[in-house]
Every structure is written in structure tokens, then in C-alpha cells.
Short mmCIF file of C-alpha atoms in Angstrom, two decimals:
data_model
loop_
_atom_site.label_atom_id
_atom_site.label_comp_id
_atom_site.label_asym_id
_atom_site.label_seq_id
_atom_site.Cartn_x
_atom_site.Cartn_y
_atom_site.Cartn_z
CA GLY D 1 6.12 0.60 -15.09
CA GLU D 2 2.92 -1.03 -14.43
CA SER D 3 -0.26 1.10 -14.55
CA VAL D 4 -3.08 0.61 -12.25
CA GLY D 5 -5.86 3.44 -12.45
CA LEU D 6 -9.30 4.03 -11.32
CA HIS D 7 -12.12 5.25 -13.58
CA LEU D 8 -13.72 7.78 -11.01
CA PRO D 9 -11.76 9.83 -8.37
CA THR D 10 -14.83 10.53 -6.25
CA LEU D 11 -18.07 8.71 -5.52
CA SER D 12 -20.81 9.78 -3.32
CA VAL D 13 -23.53 7.42 -2.12
CA GLN D 14 -26.51 7.50 0.28
CA GLU D 15 -26.19 5.56 3.37
CA GLY D 16 -27.70 2.10 2.87
CA ASP D 17 -27.00 1.93 -0.82
CA ASN D 18 -24.60 -0.18 -2.51
CA SER D 19 -21.31 1.19 -3.75
CA ILE D 20 -19.29 0.06 -6.77
CA ILE D 21 -15.74 1.26 -7.14
CA ASN D 22 -13.89 0.30 -10.34
CA CYS D 23 -10.13 -0.14 -11.21
CA ALA D 24 -8.36 -1.00 -14.53
CA TYR D 25 -4.92 -2.46 -14.52
CA SER D 26 -2.49 -2.88 -17.40
CA ASN D 27 -0.14 -5.69 -16.46
CA SER D 28 -1.38 -9.03 -17.75
CA ALA D 29 1.28 -10.71 -15.57
CA SER D 30 -0.55 -9.47 -12.30
CA ASP D 31 -1.96 -12.42 -10.54
CA TYR D 32 -2.81 -11.17 -7.16
CA PHE D 33 -5.01 -8.18 -6.29
CA ILE D 34 -5.94 -6.31 -3.09
CA TRP D 35 -8.43 -3.61 -2.22
CA TYR D 36 -7.21 -1.31 0.39
CA LYS D 37 -9.19 1.34 2.29
CA GLN D 38 -7.32 4.41 3.67
CA GLU D 39 -8.82 6.78 6.16
CA SER D 40 -7.42 10.21 6.67
CA GLY D 41 -4.08 10.13 8.30
CA LYS D 42 -3.94 6.39 8.50
CA GLY D 43 -2.17 3.72 6.51
CA PRO D 44 -3.82 1.40 3.86
CA GLN D 45 -6.22 -1.13 5.49
CA PHE D 46 -6.70 -4.54 3.77
CA ILE D 47 -10.33 -5.08 2.68
CA ILE D 48 -10.24 -8.14 0.39
CA ASP D 49 -8.10 -9.84 -1.95
CA ILE D 50 -8.46 -12.03 -5.03
CA ARG D 51 -6.02 -14.22 -7.16
CA SER D 52 -6.11 -14.41 -10.95
CA ASN D 53 -7.52 -17.88 -10.79
CA MET D 54 -10.86 -16.53 -9.46
CA ASP D 55 -13.33 -14.07 -10.85
CA LYS D 56 -15.26 -13.26 -7.64
CA ARG D 57 -14.68 -13.31 -4.02
CA GLN D 58 -16.97 -12.30 -1.19
CA GLY D 59 -16.23 -11.04 2.19
CA GLN D 60 -18.40 -9.36 4.88
CA ARG D 61 -20.38 -6.75 2.92
CA VAL D 62 -17.72 -6.70 0.21
CA THR D 63 -17.29 -8.40 -3.09
CA VAL D 64 -14.43 -8.17 -5.36
CA LEU D 65 -14.86 -9.03 -9.10
CA LEU D 66 -11.99 -9.60 -11.48
CA ASN D 67 -12.36 -9.64 -15.23
CA LYS D 68 -8.97 -10.70 -16.65
CA THR D 69 -10.16 -10.44 -20.30
CA VAL D 70 -10.55 -6.61 -19.93
CA LYS D 71 -8.11 -6.19 -16.96
CA HIS D 72 -10.82 -4.77 -14.75
CA LEU D 73 -11.37 -4.96 -11.03
CA SER D 74 -14.33 -3.82 -9.03
CA LEU D 75 -15.16 -3.55 -5.32
CA GLN D 76 -18.90 -3.82 -4.35
CA ILE D 77 -19.82 -2.61 -0.86
CA ALA D 78 -23.20 -3.65 0.25
CA ALA D 79 -25.39 -1.27 2.48
CA THR D 80 -22.76 1.35 2.50
CA GLN D 81 -22.45 2.96 5.91
CA PRO D 82 -20.69 6.20 7.11
CA GLY D 83 -17.71 4.39 8.44
CA ASP D 84 -17.15 3.31 4.90
CA SER D 85 -16.19 6.90 3.88
CA ALA D 86 -12.49 6.71 2.82
CA VAL D 87 -10.20 6.54 -0.12
CA TYR D 88 -10.21 3.10 -1.73
CA PHE D 89 -7.08 1.78 -3.66
CA CYS D 90 -6.74 -1.20 -5.84
CA ALA D 91 -3.26 -2.71 -5.79
CA GLU D 92 -1.80 -5.30 -8.10
CA SER D 93 0.97 -7.75 -7.73
CA PRO D 94 2.78 -9.27 -10.65
CA ASN D 95 3.74 -12.91 -10.78
CA THR D 96 7.25 -11.77 -11.02
CA GLY D 97 7.62 -10.15 -7.70
CA ASN D 98 5.97 -9.42 -4.37
CA GLN D 99 5.57 -5.56 -4.43
CA PHE D 100 2.29 -3.93 -5.08
CA TYR D 101 1.49 -1.29 -7.57
CA PHE D 102 -1.33 0.96 -6.35
CA GLY D 103 -3.94 2.82 -8.23
CA THR D 104 -4.70 6.42 -7.86
CA GLY D 105 -7.60 5.89 -5.35
CA THR D 106 -11.30 6.72 -5.38
CA SER D 107 -12.71 8.85 -2.58
CA LEU D 108 -15.99 7.36 -1.34
CA THR D 109 -18.29 9.71 0.61
CA VAL D 110 -21.36 8.22 2.35
CA ILE D 111 -24.19 10.72 2.82
CA PRO D 112 -26.34 10.02 5.91
CA GLU Y 1 -4.41 -7.96 16.89
CA PRO Y 2 -0.77 -7.70 15.64
CA GLU Y 3 0.21 -4.61 13.86
CA VAL Y 4 2.91 -2.87 12.19
CA THR Y 5 4.30 0.12 14.17
CA GLN Y 6 6.19 3.09 12.94
CA THR Y 7 8.17 5.76 14.52
CA PRO Y 8 8.26 8.71 14.54
CA SER Y 9 4.70 9.67 13.40
CA HIS Y 10 6.03 13.04 12.22
CA GLN Y 11 9.54 13.97 11.32
CA VAL Y 12 10.62 17.44 10.26
CA THR Y 13 14.05 17.67 8.82
CA GLN Y 14 16.19 20.32 7.10
CA MET Y 15 17.09 19.80 3.41
CA GLY Y 16 20.37 17.93 3.03
CA GLN Y 17 20.04 16.20 6.43
CA GLU Y 18 19.70 12.43 6.94
CA VAL Y 19 16.75 10.74 8.32
CA ILE Y 20 15.99 7.23 9.68
CA LEU Y 21 12.53 6.09 9.61
CA ARG Y 22 11.78 3.10 12.00
CA CYS Y 23 9.34 0.22 11.71
CA VAL Y 24 8.55 -2.83 13.71
CA PRO Y 25 6.98 -5.40 11.34
CA ILE Y 26 4.58 -8.10 12.56
CA SER Y 27 6.72 -10.49 14.37
CA ASN Y 28 6.18 -13.74 12.36
CA HIS Y 29 6.39 -11.95 9.07
CA LEU Y 30 9.31 -12.53 6.79
CA TYR Y 31 8.77 -9.89 3.88
CA PHE Y 32 9.01 -6.20 4.66
CA TYR Y 33 8.36 -3.20 2.42
CA TRP Y 34 8.64 0.53 2.37
CA TYR Y 35 6.05 2.63 0.30
CA ARG Y 36 5.60 6.22 0.16
CA GLN Y 37 2.70 8.47 -0.66
CA ILE Y 38 3.07 12.10 -1.59
CA LEU Y 39 0.22 14.15 -0.48
CA GLY Y 40 -2.87 13.57 -2.65
CA GLN Y 41 -1.15 11.00 -4.85
CA LYS Y 42 -1.10 7.20 -4.95
CA VAL Y 43 0.94 4.86 -2.85
CA GLU Y 44 4.22 4.10 -4.45
CA PHE Y 45 6.40 1.12 -3.97
CA LEU Y 46 9.96 1.73 -2.75
CA VAL Y 47 11.60 -1.51 -1.72
CA SER Y 48 10.93 -5.03 -0.53
CA PHE Y 49 13.31 -6.97 1.81
CA TYR Y 50 13.62 -10.49 2.56
CA ASN Y 51 16.29 -12.64 4.24
CA ASN Y 52 18.28 -9.77 5.10
CA GLU Y 53 18.56 -8.41 1.62
CA ILE Y 54 16.62 -6.36 -0.79
CA SER Y 55 14.59 -8.44 -3.13
CA GLU Y 56 13.18 -5.64 -5.33
CA LYS Y 57 13.36 -1.98 -5.55
CA SER Y 58 11.68 0.77 -7.61
CA GLU Y 59 13.26 3.52 -9.75
CA ILE Y 60 12.47 5.83 -6.85
CA PHE Y 61 14.81 3.85 -4.49
CA ASP Y 62 18.13 5.24 -5.76
CA ASP Y 63 21.42 5.66 -3.84
CA GLN Y 64 19.77 8.29 -1.64
CA PHE Y 65 17.86 5.47 0.09
CA SER Y 66 18.85 2.32 2.10
CA VAL Y 67 17.27 -0.16 4.37
CA GLU Y 68 18.44 -2.26 7.12
CA ARG Y 69 17.20 -4.86 9.59
CA PRO Y 70 19.62 -3.92 12.46
CA ASP Y 71 18.14 -6.53 14.87
CA GLY Y 72 15.39 -9.10 15.06
CA SER Y 73 12.47 -6.56 15.23
CA ASN Y 74 13.35 -3.33 13.57
CA PHE Y 75 13.36 -2.53 9.84
CA THR Y 76 14.69 1.01 9.00
CA LEU Y 77 14.60 3.30 5.93
CA LYS Y 78 17.45 5.78 5.70
CA ILE Y 79 17.29 8.80 3.54
CA ARG Y 80 20.58 10.54 2.86
CA SER Y 81 20.82 14.16 1.98
CA THR Y 82 17.00 14.77 2.04
CA LYS Y 83 15.43 16.94 -0.71
CA LEU Y 84 12.15 18.97 -0.60
CA GLU Y 85 10.50 16.45 -2.86
CA ASP Y 86 11.14 13.64 -0.34
CA SER Y 87 8.33 15.13 1.75
CA ALA Y 88 5.66 12.49 1.80
CA MET Y 89 4.00 9.81 4.03
CA TYR Y 90 6.34 6.77 4.34
CA PHE Y 91 4.49 3.47 5.16
CA CYS Y 92 6.27 0.30 6.23
CA ALA Y 93 4.43 -2.95 5.55
CA SER Y 94 5.04 -6.67 6.16
CA SER Y 95 3.63 -9.93 4.94
CA GLU Y 96 4.09 -13.54 6.14
CA LEU Y 97 4.61 -14.73 2.59
CA PRO Y 98 5.29 -13.15 -0.88
CA SER Y 99 2.21 -12.07 -2.85
CA THR Y 100 -0.21 -12.23 0.19
CA GLU Y 101 -1.79 -9.64 2.22
CA ALA Y 102 0.56 -6.89 3.31
CA PHE Y 103 -0.15 -5.11 6.61
CA PHE Y 104 0.56 -1.53 6.55
CA GLY Y 105 1.85 0.72 9.56
CA GLN Y 106 0.26 4.17 10.19
CA GLY Y 107 2.99 5.89 8.41
CA THR Y 108 5.62 8.46 9.15
CA ARG Y 109 4.97 11.86 7.75
CA LEU Y 110 8.32 13.37 6.61
CA THR Y 111 8.57 17.02 6.05
CA VAL Y 112 11.74 18.42 4.44
CA VAL Y 113 12.18 22.20 4.97
#
């Protein structure tokens, strides 16, 4: 099946710094990507999405970059806050279906 | 803000028993999903459902599992003859359109003993 993986399982940043979370995917047919945030005991929460016809998308304090050449996705969080501490998953959806394949997750810890 | 709701939040069952996990998707959504997450692992796709039938399913979703939309609001996952390895968080999700943002519920923690 598809493989979606993350480079780093954990990331610690100082409050106020920028965070970058990376993700590699293997399915060239994937055309839609989402970053989800999951806090302890809760379901995944949508952060931002991007389609394969774009290479960058910005939201409030977050930016997603997509590099289709190397099948790499990243999430940038500006001015990281303690409330950003969570596990972040990238998820890909192939153009052949509507399910999502999740990566293994990166645990972000923000140090006050 | 509309949300996906799941009940119960925690279900404990004996091995071999059947369980039904319930979900109320967002009302104007047409696509429904079940995912599971074994403790400490990634979220895994189980099944997607549209127009009262399964549209896709993963290898995990074998004959032990079934889904149903018994009425206009509920979406259920039935697990027959539960095994210890079925212990996991089960998440329901829904989306308005395919390949668009899927909204997740808070999950049901299933513990098989």
C-alpha cells in the first residue's frame, strides 16, 4: 500500500520560534494532502490542505509546502505557541480514491 | 460549529463479543469514513461510504467488520467476534465531497479484554 512517513518522530522548539515538520510520501498518484493536528485523547484536527497543482499554501501562522519532484511535504508554524504542542500528521489522498493515508506523526513540544 | 460526534467514548468488551460503534456525521456531508489508531501508531484507513454503500475499504476491513447507515443521521461500525488486537481508537470522519477536508470525531476507545 501507500507509504507516508515522517523524517523526525519528535521536535522540540522554544516558544516564539518557527517550527518545520517534514513528511515524505511515496505515491506519485496522490493529488491532495492535509496536515492534521492531534492532541492527546482527541481526534485529528484539520490544519491546512494543499492540492498537487500548487506548491505552497498559507493559512493563519501555518504554511504548507509541496515538492512533487521529491515527494516531500512540509508544515511551517510561525511563532510557535504552547498550544501548538501536539502530534502532527500528514495525510495523502490518491486521485483514485477518497481515503487518506496518514504518516506516523511528529510530536511537537513547545518549550515556554 | 458543526462536528462529528461518536458514542460511546470508551467501550470495553470481552474477546469474541460483538460491538457497534456509533457516529453522527456532519449533517450536510455525503462521504463517511472509519479509521482506527492503535495506541502510539498512525491513523489507518478502514472504509469509506457513500450513497449507502462502501466505496473503498482497506485490507484491515475484512469480514469481521461491517458498516451501516441505519437512518438519516447515524453511521455505525460493527465489529464481530472481537479480538485483542482490535483494541484501538476508532475515528469516524465525514466530508462534504470526496478528496476534501475530512472532519474527525473525538473517537471511541475500544478495549478488548
